[in-house]
Amino acid sequence: MGDTHGLETIEATAVANGRFRYFDLVMAAFVAILLLSNVLGAGKVAQVVLPGIGPWPFGAGILFFPVSYIIGDVLTEVYGYAHARRVIWVGFAATVFMALMARVVVALPPAPDWTNQAAYETIFGQVPRIVFASMCAFWAGEFVNSYVLARMKVLTEGRHLWMRTIGSTIAGQAVDSLIFYPLAFWGAEGWTHALVIQVLYTQWALKVGWEVLLTPLTYWVIGALKKAEGVDVFDRATNFTPFRAKV
């Protein structure tokens, strides 16, 4: 599981313009999960009853969004930081487009015999503040995640994949949660300061927990993709600026 012995070790800059067999599919999966997490779970607080603790609230987006970080780990580990950076910008642009189109469609006057406008607004009429917070948190968190993983890969000479994926998630998800919840909900109606902090820490812990639980799957996917692509990419000479989309 995750065995990459026999692969050609190559510098990321050497494959900047290379054609990978499965890169486009991984990018599509990343964007799909990102959009689903924003549509289905961004603003809902769900609740579970924990033994010995009682009711515990958590953001419903936990079911989807952490998967984008796992795919981000796969992108960086298999294809390098520059390819991951390009995907992050594609995801960011897709999120902006989705938010704009949602506002346009919600604002369109409904037909007189169509009675679902209120429900439609509830589902798709996201508050601009939440959209802005989500975009800022996603952008910063994903780049931190990708940067930490790429740098750790070089420092560990490609060993201890579990340490890199979990370590980068701890850092990236911390940045994401610290940006999103205060920006989106601090002082908002129905959100006390204590609830914001509680959900923030809960989300961070659950997201990291997801990464830990899915580590065997992450190992398998990364190993399979590396073997399919035939190379093991290292970011030793990569320009790590996030402010470019070119590979």
JSON list of C-alpha atoms in Angstrom, two decimals:
[
{"chain": "A", "resi": 1, "resn": "MET", "atom": "CA", "xyz": [0.00, 0.00, 0.00]},
{"chain": "A", "resi": 2, "resn": "GLY", "atom": "CA", "xyz": [1.56, 3.26, -1.13]},
{"chain": "A", "resi": 3, "resn": "ASP", "atom": "CA", "xyz": [4.71, 1.43, -2.34]},
{"chain": "A", "resi": 4, "resn": "THR", "atom": "CA", "xyz": [6.55, 3.62, -4.87]},
{"chain": "A", "resi": 5, "resn": "HIS", "atom": "CA", "xyz": [9.83, 1.72, -5.12]},
{"chain": "A", "resi": 6, "resn": "GLY", "atom": "CA", "xyz": [11.22, 1.63, -8.65]},
{"chain": "A", "resi": 7, "resn": "LEU", "atom": "CA", "xyz": [9.67, 4.92, -9.72]},
{"chain": "A", "resi": 8, "resn": "GLU", "atom": "CA", "xyz": [11.75, 7.63, -11.33]},
{"chain": "A", "resi": 9, "resn": "THR", "atom": "CA", "xyz": [12.40, 10.46, -8.87]},
{"chain": "A", "resi": 10, "resn": "ILE", "atom": "CA", "xyz": [12.00, 13.72, -10.73]},
{"chain": "A", "resi": 11, "resn": "GLU", "atom": "CA", "xyz": [12.06, 17.44, -9.97]},
{"chain": "A", "resi": 12, "resn": "ALA", "atom": "CA", "xyz": [8.66, 19.13, -10.26]},
{"chain": "A", "resi": 13, "resn": "THR", "atom": "CA", "xyz": [10.01, 21.81, -12.61]},
{"chain": "A", "resi": 14, "resn": "ALA", "atom": "CA", "xyz": [10.98, 19.08, -15.08]},
{"chain": "A", "resi": 15, "resn": "VAL", "atom": "CA", "xyz": [7.35, 18.08, -15.57]},
{"chain": "A", "resi": 16, "resn": "ALA", "atom": "CA", "xyz": [5.86, 21.58, -15.51]},
{"chain": "A", "resi": 17, "resn": "ASN", "atom": "CA", "xyz": [4.61, 21.16, -19.08]},
{"chain": "A", "resi": 18, "resn": "GLY", "atom": "CA", "xyz": [4.26, 17.40, -18.99]},
{"chain": "A", "resi": 19, "resn": "ARG", "atom": "CA", "xyz": [1.08, 15.50, -19.73]},
{"chain": "A", "resi": 20, "resn": "PHE", "atom": "CA", "xyz": [-0.10, 13.25, -16.93]},
{"chain": "A", "resi": 21, "resn": "ARG", "atom": "CA", "xyz": [-2.62, 10.52, -17.59]},
{"chain": "A", "resi": 22, "resn": "TYR", "atom": "CA", "xyz": [-4.97, 11.15, -14.66]},
{"chain": "A", "resi": 23, "resn": "PHE", "atom": "CA", "xyz": [-4.33, 14.73, -13.58]},
{"chain": "A", "resi": 24, "resn": "ASP", "atom": "CA", "xyz": [-7.50, 16.08, -15.22]},
{"chain": "A", "resi": 25, "resn": "LEU", "atom": "CA", "xyz": [-9.64, 13.45, -13.49]},
{"chain": "A", "resi": 26, "resn": "VAL", "atom": "CA", "xyz": [-8.21, 14.27, -10.07]},
{"chain": "A", "resi": 27, "resn": "MET", "atom": "CA", "xyz": [-8.77, 17.98, -10.73]},
{"chain": "A", "resi": 28, "resn": "ALA", "atom": "CA", "xyz": [-12.40, 17.31, -11.69]},
{"chain": "A", "resi": 29, "resn": "ALA", "atom": "CA", "xyz": [-12.93, 15.31, -8.50]},
{"chain": "A", "resi": 30, "resn": "PHE", "atom": "CA", "xyz": [-11.45, 18.12, -6.42]},
{"chain": "A", "resi": 31, "resn": "VAL", "atom": "CA", "xyz": [-13.70, 20.79, -7.94]},
{"chain": "A", "resi": 32, "resn": "ALA", "atom": "CA", "xyz": [-16.81, 18.58, -7.68]},
{"chain": "A", "resi": 33, "resn": "ILE", "atom": "CA", "xyz": [-16.23, 17.92, -3.96]},
{"chain": "A", "resi": 34, "resn": "LEU", "atom": "CA", "xyz": [-15.52, 21.60, -3.34]},
{"chain": "A", "resi": 35, "resn": "LEU", "atom": "CA", "xyz": [-18.76, 22.74, -4.97]},
{"chain": "A", "resi": 36, "resn": "LEU", "atom": "CA", "xyz": [-20.80, 20.05, -3.21]},
{"chain": "A", "resi": 37, "resn": "SER", "atom": "CA", "xyz": [-19.44, 21.06, 0.17]},
{"chain": "A", "resi": 38, "resn": "ASN", "atom": "CA", "xyz": [-20.41, 24.68, -0.45]},
{"chain": "A", "resi": 39, "resn": "VAL", "atom": "CA", "xyz": [-23.91, 23.87, -1.71]},
{"chain": "A", "resi": 40, "resn": "LEU", "atom": "CA", "xyz": [-24.88, 21.14, 0.74]},
{"chain": "A", "resi": 41, "resn": "GLY", "atom": "CA", "xyz": [-23.20, 21.90, 4.02]},
{"chain": "A", "resi": 42, "resn": "ALA", "atom": "CA", "xyz": [-21.73, 25.38, 4.31]},
{"chain": "A", "resi": 43, "resn": "GLY", "atom": "CA", "xyz": [-24.22, 27.03, 6.64]},
{"chain": "A", "resi": 44, "resn": "LYS", "atom": "CA", "xyz": [-25.97, 24.21, 8.47]},
{"chain": "A", "resi": 45, "resn": "VAL", "atom": "CA", "xyz": [-25.13, 23.27, 12.05]},
{"chain": "A", "resi": 46, "resn": "ALA", "atom": "CA", "xyz": [-26.03, 19.64, 12.75]},
{"chain": "A", "resi": 47, "resn": "GLN", "atom": "CA", "xyz": [-25.87, 17.86, 16.09]},
{"chain": "A", "resi": 48, "resn": "VAL", "atom": "CA", "xyz": [-24.87, 14.48, 17.42]},
{"chain": "A", "resi": 49, "resn": "VAL", "atom": "CA", "xyz": [-25.14, 13.05, 20.93]},
{"chain": "A", "resi": 50, "resn": "LEU", "atom": "CA", "xyz": [-21.74, 11.92, 22.22]},
{"chain": "A", "resi": 51, "resn": "PRO", "atom": "CA", "xyz": [-21.63, 9.31, 25.00]},
{"chain": "A", "resi": 52, "resn": "GLY", "atom": "CA", "xyz": [-20.66, 10.95, 28.27]},
{"chain": "A", "resi": 53, "resn": "ILE", "atom": "CA", "xyz": [-20.75, 14.43, 26.74]},
{"chain": "A", "resi": 54, "resn": "GLY", "atom": "CA", "xyz": [-24.26, 14.94, 25.40]},
{"chain": "A", "resi": 55, "resn": "PRO", "atom": "CA", "xyz": [-25.40, 17.02, 22.42]},
{"chain": "A", "resi": 56, "resn": "TRP", "atom": "CA", "xyz": [-22.50, 18.33, 20.35]},
{"chain": "A", "resi": 57, "resn": "PRO", "atom": "CA", "xyz": [-22.94, 20.68, 17.35]},
{"chain": "A", "resi": 58, "resn": "PHE", "atom": "CA", "xyz": [-20.89, 20.47, 14.17]},
{"chain": "A", "resi": 59, "resn": "GLY", "atom": "CA", "xyz": [-20.97, 22.01, 10.71]},
{"chain": "A", "resi": 60, "resn": "ALA", "atom": "CA", "xyz": [-22.62, 19.75, 8.14]},
{"chain": "A", "resi": 61, "resn": "GLY", "atom": "CA", "xyz": [-19.91, 20.58, 5.61]},
{"chain": "A", "resi": 62, "resn": "ILE", "atom": "CA", "xyz": [-17.64, 18.18, 7.53]},
{"chain": "A", "resi": 63, "resn": "LEU", "atom": "CA", "xyz": [-19.13, 15.37, 5.44]},
{"chain": "A", "resi": 64, "resn": "PHE", "atom": "CA", "xyz": [-17.73, 16.76, 2.19]},
{"chain": "A", "resi": 65, "resn": "PHE", "atom": "CA", "xyz": [-15.13, 19.47, 2.55]},
{"chain": "A", "resi": 66, "resn": "PRO", "atom": "CA", "xyz": [-12.36, 17.41, 4.23]},
{"chain": "A", "resi": 67, "resn": "VAL", "atom": "CA", "xyz": [-12.33, 15.16, 1.17]},
{"chain": "A", "resi": 68, "resn": "SER", "atom": "CA", "xyz": [-11.09, 18.14, -0.87]},
{"chain": "A", "resi": 69, "resn": "TYR", "atom": "CA", "xyz": [-8.08, 18.34, 1.45]},
{"chain": "A", "resi": 70, "resn": "ILE", "atom": "CA", "xyz": [-7.38, 14.65, 0.93]},
{"chain": "A", "resi": 71, "resn": "ILE", "atom": "CA", "xyz": [-7.57, 15.14, -2.85]},
{"chain": "A", "resi": 72, "resn": "GLY", "atom": "CA", "xyz": [-5.33, 18.19, -2.38]},
{"chain": "A", "resi": 73, "resn": "ASP", "atom": "CA", "xyz": [-2.81, 15.92, -0.63]},
{"chain": "A", "resi": 74, "resn": "VAL", "atom": "CA", "xyz": [-3.00, 13.51, -3.55]},
{"chain": "A", "resi": 75, "resn": "LEU", "atom": "CA", "xyz": [-2.44, 16.33, -6.05]},
{"chain": "A", "resi": 76, "resn": "THR", "atom": "CA", "xyz": [0.58, 17.73, -4.26]},
{"chain": "A", "resi": 77, "resn": "GLU", "atom": "CA", "xyz": [2.16, 14.35, -3.48]},
{"chain": "A", "resi": 78, "resn": "VAL", "atom": "CA", "xyz": [1.67, 12.88, -6.95]},
{"chain": "A", "resi": 79, "resn": "TYR", "atom": "CA", "xyz": [1.86, 15.91, -9.26]},
{"chain": "A", "resi": 80, "resn": "GLY", "atom": "CA", "xyz": [3.72, 18.53, -7.23]},
{"chain": "A", "resi": 81, "resn": "TYR", "atom": "CA", "xyz": [2.88, 21.91, -5.72]},
{"chain": "A", "resi": 82, "resn": "ALA", "atom": "CA", "xyz": [2.58, 23.78, -9.04]},
{"chain": "A", "resi": 83, "resn": "HIS", "atom": "CA", "xyz": [-0.07, 21.41, -10.38]},
{"chain": "A", "resi": 84, "resn": "ALA", "atom": "CA", "xyz": [-1.92, 21.56, -7.05]},
{"chain": "A", "resi": 85, "resn": "ARG", "atom": "CA", "xyz": [-1.72, 25.37, -7.16]},
{"chain": "A", "resi": 86, "resn": "ARG", "atom": "CA", "xyz": [-3.37, 25.36, -10.58]},
{"chain": "A", "resi": 87, "resn": "VAL", "atom": "CA", "xyz": [-6.19, 23.16, -9.29]},
{"chain": "A", "resi": 88, "resn": "ILE", "atom": "CA", "xyz": [-6.70, 25.41, -6.26]},
{"chain": "A", "resi": 89, "resn": "TRP", "atom": "CA", "xyz": [-7.15, 28.40, -8.57]},
{"chain": "A", "resi": 90, "resn": "VAL", "atom": "CA", "xyz": [-9.55, 26.42, -10.78]},
{"chain": "A", "resi": 91, "resn": "GLY", "atom": "CA", "xyz": [-11.55, 25.48, -7.69]},
{"chain": "A", "resi": 92, "resn": "PHE", "atom": "CA", "xyz": [-11.53, 29.06, -6.48]},
{"chain": "A", "resi": 93, "resn": "ALA", "atom": "CA", "xyz": [-12.79, 30.32, -9.87]},
{"chain": "A", "resi": 94, "resn": "ALA", "atom": "CA", "xyz": [-15.50, 27.63, -9.93]},
{"chain": "A", "resi": 95, "resn": "THR", "atom": "CA", "xyz": [-16.66, 28.67, -6.46]},
{"chain": "A", "resi": 96, "resn": "VAL", "atom": "CA", "xyz": [-16.82, 32.33, -7.48]},
{"chain": "A", "resi": 97, "resn": "PHE", "atom": "CA", "xyz": [-18.81, 31.44, -10.60]},
{"chain": "A", "resi": 98, "resn": "MET", "atom": "CA", "xyz": [-21.19, 29.24, -8.58]},
{"chain": "A", "resi": 99, "resn": "ALA", "atom": "CA", "xyz": [-21.78, 32.02, -6.05]},
{"chain": "A", "resi": 100, "resn": "LEU", "atom": "CA", "xyz": [-22.48, 34.58, -8.78]},
{"chain": "A", "resi": 101, "resn": "MET", "atom": "CA", "xyz": [-24.84, 32.27, -10.66]},
{"chain": "A", "resi": 102, "resn": "ALA", "atom": "CA", "xyz": [-26.67, 31.37, -7.45]},
{"chain": "A", "resi": 103, "resn": "ARG", "atom": "CA", "xyz": [-27.34, 35.06, -6.75]},
{"chain": "A", "resi": 104, "resn": "VAL", "atom": "CA", "xyz": [-28.55, 35.65, -10.30]},
{"chain": "A", "resi": 105, "resn": "VAL", "atom": "CA", "xyz": [-30.87, 32.63, -10.33]},
{"chain": "A", "resi": 106, "resn": "VAL", "atom": "CA", "xyz": [-32.27, 33.37, -6.87]},
{"chain": "A", "resi": 107, "resn": "ALA", "atom": "CA", "xyz": [-32.93, 36.97, -7.88]},
{"chain": "A", "resi": 108, "resn": "LEU", "atom": "CA", "xyz": [-34.87, 36.01, -11.03]},
{"chain": "A", "resi": 109, "resn": "PRO", "atom": "CA", "xyz": [-38.62, 36.64, -10.56]},
{"chain": "A", "resi": 110, "resn": "PRO", "atom": "CA", "xyz": [-40.43, 33.30, -10.16]},
{"chain": "A", "resi": 111, "resn": "ALA", "atom": "CA", "xyz": [-43.34, 32.29, -12.36]},
{"chain": "A", "resi": 112, "resn": "PRO", "atom": "CA", "xyz": [-46.73, 32.97, -10.72]},
{"chain": "A", "resi": 113, "resn": "ASP", "atom": "CA", "xyz": [-47.60, 29.27, -10.46]},
{"chain": "A", "resi": 114, "resn": "TRP", "atom": "CA", "xyz": [-44.18, 28.24, -9.07]},
{"chain": "A", "resi": 115, "resn": "THR", "atom": "CA", "xyz": [-44.43, 28.17, -5.28]},
{"chain": "A", "resi": 116, "resn": "ASN", "atom": "CA", "xyz": [-40.94, 27.04, -4.29]},
{"chain": "A", "resi": 117, "resn": "GLN", "atom": "CA", "xyz": [-39.14, 30.41, -4.28]},
{"chain": "A", "resi": 118, "resn": "ALA", "atom": "CA", "xyz": [-38.82, 30.60, -0.50]},
{"chain": "A", "resi": 119, "resn": "ALA", "atom": "CA", "xyz": [-37.34, 27.11, -0.26]},
{"chain": "A", "resi": 120, "resn": "TYR", "atom": "CA", "xyz": [-35.04, 27.84, -3.20]},
{"chain": "A", "resi": 121, "resn": "GLU", "atom": "CA", "xyz": [-33.77, 31.00, -1.50]},
{"chain": "A", "resi": 122, "resn": "THR", "atom": "CA", "xyz": [-33.17, 29.06, 1.71]},
{"chain": "A", "resi": 123, "resn": "ILE", "atom": "CA", "xyz": [-31.03, 26.47, -0.08]},
{"chain": "A", "resi": 124, "resn": "PHE", "atom": "CA", "xyz": [-29.17, 28.56, -2.65]},
{"chain": "A", "resi": 125, "resn": "GLY", "atom": "CA", "xyz": [-29.47, 32.12, -1.38]},
{"chain": "A", "resi": 126, "resn": "GLN", "atom": "CA", "xyz": [-26.20, 32.09, 0.55]},
{"chain": "A", "resi": 127, "resn": "VAL", "atom": "CA", "xyz": [-25.37, 35.16, 2.57]},
{"chain": "A", "resi": 128, "resn": "PRO", "atom": "CA", "xyz": [-22.56, 37.13, 0.87]},
{"chain": "A", "resi": 129, "resn": "ARG", "atom": "CA", "xyz": [-20.65, 37.17, 4.15]},
{"chain": "A", "resi": 130, "resn": "ILE", "atom": "CA", "xyz": [-20.57, 33.35, 4.25]},
{"chain": "A", "resi": 131, "resn": "VAL", "atom": "CA", "xyz": [-19.54, 33.13, 0.61]},
{"chain": "A", "resi": 132, "resn": "PHE", "atom": "CA", "xyz": [-16.72, 35.62, 1.16]},
{"chain": "A", "resi": 133, "resn": "ALA", "atom": "CA", "xyz": [-15.53, 33.80, 4.29]},
{"chain": "A", "resi": 134, "resn": "SER", "atom": "CA", "xyz": [-15.64, 30.45, 2.52]},
{"chain": "A", "resi": 135, "resn": "MET", "atom": "CA", "xyz": [-13.57, 31.70, -0.40]},
{"chain": "A", "resi": 136, "resn": "CYS", "atom": "CA", "xyz": [-10.94, 33.32, 1.81]},
{"chain": "A", "resi": 137, "resn": "ALA", "atom": "CA", "xyz": [-10.67, 30.26, 4.05]},
{"chain": "A", "resi": 138, "resn": "PHE", "atom": "CA", "xyz": [-10.51, 27.82, 1.15]},
{"chain": "A", "resi": 139, "resn": "TRP", "atom": "CA", "xyz": [-7.80, 29.78, -0.66]},
{"chain": "A", "resi": 140, "resn": "ALA", "atom": "CA", "xyz": [-5.56, 30.23, 2.36]},
{"chain": "A", "resi": 141, "resn": "GLY", "atom": "CA", "xyz": [-6.12, 26.77, 3.86]},
{"chain": "A", "resi": 142, "resn": "GLU", "atom": "CA", "xyz": [-5.53, 24.84, 0.65]},
{"chain": "A", "resi": 143, "resn": "PHE", "atom": "CA", "xyz": [-2.31, 26.68, -0.12]},
{"chain": "A", "resi": 144, "resn": "VAL", "atom": "CA", "xyz": [-1.00, 26.13, 3.41]},
{"chain": "A", "resi": 145, "resn": "ASN", "atom": "CA", "xyz": [-1.91, 22.44, 3.13]},
{"chain": "A", "resi": 146, "resn": "SER", "atom": "CA", "xyz": [-0.14, 22.04, -0.21]},
{"chain": "A", "resi": 147, "resn": "TYR", "atom": "CA", "xyz": [2.94, 24.03, 0.80]},
{"chain": "A", "resi": 148, "resn": "VAL", "atom": "CA", "xyz": [3.45, 22.15, 4.07]},
{"chain": "A", "resi": 149, "resn": "LEU", "atom": "CA", "xyz": [3.07, 18.77, 2.38]},
{"chain": "A", "resi": 150, "resn": "ALA", "atom": "CA", "xyz": [5.47, 19.65, -0.46]},
{"chain": "A", "resi": 151, "resn": "ARG", "atom": "CA", "xyz": [8.13, 21.00, 1.91]},
{"chain": "A", "resi": 152, "resn": "MET", "atom": "CA", "xyz": [7.79, 18.04, 4.27]},
{"chain": "A", "resi": 153, "resn": "LYS", "atom": "CA", "xyz": [8.22, 15.64, 1.34]},
{"chain": "A", "resi": 154, "resn": "VAL", "atom": "CA", "xyz": [11.57, 17.21, 0.50]},
{"chain": "A", "resi": 155, "resn": "LEU", "atom": "CA", "xyz": [12.68, 17.34, 4.14]},
{"chain": "A", "resi": 156, "resn": "THR", "atom": "CA", "xyz": [11.76, 13.66, 4.74]},
{"chain": "A", "resi": 157, "resn": "GLU", "atom": "CA", "xyz": [13.12, 12.60, 1.32]},
{"chain": "A", "resi": 158, "resn": "GLY", "atom": "CA", "xyz": [9.75, 11.11, 0.46]},
{"chain": "A", "resi": 159, "resn": "ARG", "atom": "CA", "xyz": [9.40, 8.99, 3.59]},
{"chain": "A", "resi": 160, "resn": "HIS", "atom": "CA", "xyz": [6.61, 8.90, 6.17]},
{"chain": "A", "resi": 161, "resn": "LEU", "atom": "CA", "xyz": [3.69, 9.81, 3.91]},
{"chain": "A", "resi": 162, "resn": "TRP", "atom": "CA", "xyz": [1.27, 9.55, 6.84]},
{"chain": "A", "resi": 163, "resn": "MET", "atom": "CA", "xyz": [3.23, 12.26, 8.68]},
{"chain": "A", "resi": 164, "resn": "ARG", "atom": "CA", "xyz": [3.06, 14.57, 5.67]},
{"chain": "A", "resi": 165, "resn": "THR", "atom": "CA", "xyz": [-0.64, 14.14, 4.95]},
{"chain": "A", "resi": 166, "resn": "ILE", "atom": "CA", "xyz": [-1.72, 14.48, 8.56]},
{"chain": "A", "resi": 167, "resn": "GLY", "atom": "CA", "xyz": [0.73, 17.28, 9.34]},
{"chain": "A", "resi": 168, "resn": "SER", "atom": "CA", "xyz": [-0.31, 19.33, 6.33]},
{"chain": "A", "resi": 169, "resn": "THR", "atom": "CA", "xyz": [-3.99, 18.81, 7.18]},
{"chain": "A", "resi": 170, "resn": "ILE", "atom": "CA", "xyz": [-3.45, 19.96, 10.76]},
{"chain": "A", "resi": 171, "resn": "ALA", "atom": "CA", "xyz": [-1.91, 23.19, 9.45]},
{"chain": "A", "resi": 172, "resn": "GLY", "atom": "CA", "xyz": [-4.24, 23.76, 6.49]},
{"chain": "A", "resi": 173, "resn": "GLN", "atom": "CA", "xyz": [-7.46, 22.98, 8.30]},
{"chain": "A", "resi": 174, "resn": "ALA", "atom": "CA", "xyz": [-6.40, 25.17, 11.24]},
{"chain": "A", "resi": 175, "resn": "VAL", "atom": "CA", "xyz": [-5.95, 28.13, 8.91]},
{"chain": "A", "resi": 176, "resn": "ASP", "atom": "CA", "xyz": [-9.22, 27.34, 7.11]},
{"chain": "A", "resi": 177, "resn": "SER", "atom": "CA", "xyz": [-11.27, 27.10, 10.31]},
{"chain": "A", "resi": 178, "resn": "LEU", "atom": "CA", "xyz": [-9.63, 30.14, 11.95]},
{"chain": "A", "resi": 179, "resn": "ILE", "atom": "CA", "xyz": [-10.55, 32.24, 8.92]},
{"chain": "A", "resi": 180, "resn": "PHE", "atom": "CA", "xyz": [-13.97, 30.85, 7.99]},
{"chain": "A", "resi": 181, "resn": "TYR", "atom": "CA", "xyz": [-15.93, 30.70, 11.24]},
{"chain": "A", "resi": 182, "resn": "PRO", "atom": "CA", "xyz": [-15.06, 34.11, 12.66]},
{"chain": "A", "resi": 183, "resn": "LEU", "atom": "CA", "xyz": [-15.52, 35.78, 9.27]},
{"chain": "A", "resi": 184, "resn": "ALA", "atom": "CA", "xyz": [-18.79, 33.98, 8.54]},
{"chain": "A", "resi": 185, "resn": "PHE", "atom": "CA", "xyz": [-20.54, 33.83, 11.90]},
{"chain": "A", "resi": 186, "resn": "TRP", "atom": "CA", "xyz": [-18.95, 36.08, 14.54]},
{"chain": "A", "resi": 187, "resn": "GLY", "atom": "CA", "xyz": [-21.78, 38.28, 15.74]},
{"chain": "A", "resi": 188, "resn": "ALA", "atom": "CA", "xyz": [-24.29, 36.72, 13.31]},
{"chain": "A", "resi": 189, "resn": "GLU", "atom": "CA", "xyz": [-27.85, 36.04, 14.41]},
{"chain": "A", "resi": 190, "resn": "GLY", "atom": "CA", "xyz": [-28.16, 32.68, 16.17]},
{"chain": "A", "resi": 191, "resn": "TRP", "atom": "CA", "xyz": [-24.41, 32.37, 16.65]},
{"chain": "A", "resi": 192, "resn": "THR", "atom": "CA", "xyz": [-23.03, 33.15, 20.09]},
{"chain": "A", "resi": 193, "resn": "HIS", "atom": "CA", "xyz": [-19.29, 33.69, 20.44]},
{"chain": "A", "resi": 194, "resn": "ALA", "atom": "CA", "xyz": [-19.06, 30.45, 22.41]},
{"chain": "A", "resi": 195, "resn": "LEU", "atom": "CA", "xyz": [-20.86, 28.53, 19.64]},
{"chain": "A", "resi": 196, "resn": "VAL", "atom": "CA", "xyz": [-18.53, 29.93, 16.97]},
{"chain": "A", "resi": 197, "resn": "ILE", "atom": "CA", "xyz": [-15.47, 28.86, 18.95]},
{"chain": "A", "resi": 198, "resn": "GLN", "atom": "CA", "xyz": [-16.96, 25.46, 19.77]},
{"chain": "A", "resi": 199, "resn": "VAL", "atom": "CA", "xyz": [-17.87, 24.72, 16.16]},
{"chain": "A", "resi": 200, "resn": "LEU", "atom": "CA", "xyz": [-14.48, 26.03, 14.97]},
{"chain": "A", "resi": 201, "resn": "TYR", "atom": "CA", "xyz": [-12.51, 23.64, 17.18]},
{"chain": "A", "resi": 202, "resn": "THR", "atom": "CA", "xyz": [-14.94, 20.79, 16.53]},
{"chain": "A", "resi": 203, "resn": "GLN", "atom": "CA", "xyz": [-14.64, 21.23, 12.78]},
{"chain": "A", "resi": 204, "resn": "TRP", "atom": "CA", "xyz": [-10.85, 21.34, 12.94]},
{"chain": "A", "resi": 205, "resn": "ALA", "atom": "CA", "xyz": [-10.67, 18.20, 15.07]},
{"chain": "A", "resi": 206, "resn": "LEU", "atom": "CA", "xyz": [-13.18, 16.30, 12.93]},
{"chain": "A", "resi": 207, "resn": "LYS", "atom": "CA", "xyz": [-11.42, 17.26, 9.69]},
{"chain": "A", "resi": 208, "resn": "VAL", "atom": "CA", "xyz": [-8.08, 16.10, 11.03]},
{"chain": "A", "resi": 209, "resn": "GLY", "atom": "CA", "xyz": [-9.79, 12.96, 12.29]},
{"chain": "A", "resi": 210, "resn": "TRP", "atom": "CA", "xyz": [-11.15, 12.31, 8.79]},
{"chain": "A", "resi": 211, "resn": "GLU", "atom": "CA", "xyz": [-7.63, 12.58, 7.42]},
{"chain": "A", "resi": 212, "resn": "VAL", "atom": "CA", "xyz": [-6.34, 10.07, 9.96]},
{"chain": "A", "resi": 213, "resn": "LEU", "atom": "CA", "xyz": [-9.17, 7.59, 9.32]},
{"chain": "A", "resi": 214, "resn": "LEU", "atom": "CA", "xyz": [-8.77, 7.82, 5.55]},
{"chain": "A", "resi": 215, "resn": "THR", "atom": "CA", "xyz": [-4.98, 7.49, 5.61]},
{"chain": "A", "resi": 216, "resn": "PRO", "atom": "CA", "xyz": [-5.06, 3.89, 4.27]},
{"chain": "A", "resi": 217, "resn": "LEU", "atom": "CA", "xyz": [-7.23, 5.03, 1.34]},
{"chain": "A", "resi": 218, "resn": "THR", "atom": "CA", "xyz": [-4.95, 8.02, 0.75]},
{"chain": "A", "resi": 219, "resn": "TYR", "atom": "CA", "xyz": [-1.92, 5.70, 0.68]},
{"chain": "A", "resi": 220, "resn": "TRP", "atom": "CA", "xyz": [-3.63, 3.43, -1.83]},
{"chain": "A", "resi": 221, "resn": "VAL", "atom": "CA", "xyz": [-4.74, 6.24, -4.16]},
{"chain": "A", "resi": 222, "resn": "ILE", "atom": "CA", "xyz": [-1.34, 7.95, -4.09]},
{"chain": "A", "resi": 223, "resn": "GLY", "atom": "CA", "xyz": [0.51, 4.68, -4.69]},
{"chain": "A", "resi": 224, "resn": "ALA", "atom": "CA", "xyz": [-1.78, 3.72, -7.58]},
{"chain": "A", "resi": 225, "resn": "LEU", "atom": "CA", "xyz": [-1.50, 7.13, -9.24]},
{"chain": "A", "resi": 226, "resn": "LYS", "atom": "CA", "xyz": [2.28, 7.30, -8.88]},
{"chain": "A", "resi": 227, "resn": "LYS", "atom": "CA", "xyz": [2.62, 3.90, -10.50]},
{"chain": "A", "resi": 228, "resn": "ALA", "atom": "CA", "xyz": [0.23, 4.89, -13.28]},
{"chain": "A", "resi": 229, "resn": "GLU", "atom": "CA", "xyz": [2.12, 8.13, -13.94]},
{"chain": "A", "resi": 230, "resn": "GLY", "atom": "CA", "xyz": [5.51, 6.45, -13.54]},
{"chain": "A", "resi": 231, "resn": "VAL", "atom": "CA", "xyz": [7.24, 9.21, -11.57]},
{"chain": "A", "resi": 232, "resn": "ASP", "atom": "CA", "xyz": [7.68, 10.48, -8.02]},
{"chain": "A", "resi": 233, "resn": "VAL", "atom": "CA", "xyz": [7.68, 14.30, -8.08]},
{"chain": "A", "resi": 234, "resn": "PHE", "atom": "CA", "xyz": [9.70, 16.44, -5.63]},
{"chain": "A", "resi": 235, "resn": "ASP", "atom": "CA", "xyz": [9.41, 20.23, -5.21]},
{"chain": "A", "resi": 236, "resn": "ARG", "atom": "CA", "xyz": [13.08, 21.04, -4.56]},
{"chain": "A", "resi": 237, "resn": "ALA", "atom": "CA", "xyz": [13.31, 24.02, -6.92]},
{"chain": "A", "resi": 238, "resn": "THR", "atom": "CA", "xyz": [9.65, 25.06, -7.11]},
{"chain": "A", "resi": 239, "resn": "ASN", "atom": "CA", "xyz": [8.51, 28.67, -6.89]},
{"chain": "A", "resi": 240, "resn": "PHE", "atom": "CA", "xyz": [5.98, 28.44, -4.05]},
{"chain": "A", "resi": 241, "resn": "THR", "atom": "CA", "xyz": [4.19, 31.72, -4.65]},
{"chain": "A", "resi": 242, "resn": "PRO", "atom": "CA", "xyz": [0.43, 31.18, -4.60]},
{"chain": "A", "resi": 243, "resn": "PHE", "atom": "CA", "xyz": [-0.15, 34.18, -6.89]},
{"chain": "A", "resi": 244, "resn": "ARG", "atom": "CA", "xyz": [0.08, 32.39, -10.22]},
{"chain": "A", "resi": 245, "resn": "ALA", "atom": "CA", "xyz": [-1.87, 29.66, -11.98]},
{"chain": "A", "resi": 246, "resn": "LYS", "atom": "CA", "xyz": [0.79, 28.61, -14.45]},
{"chain": "A", "resi": 247, "resn": "VAL", "atom": "CA", "xyz": [2.32, 25.19, -13.84]}
]
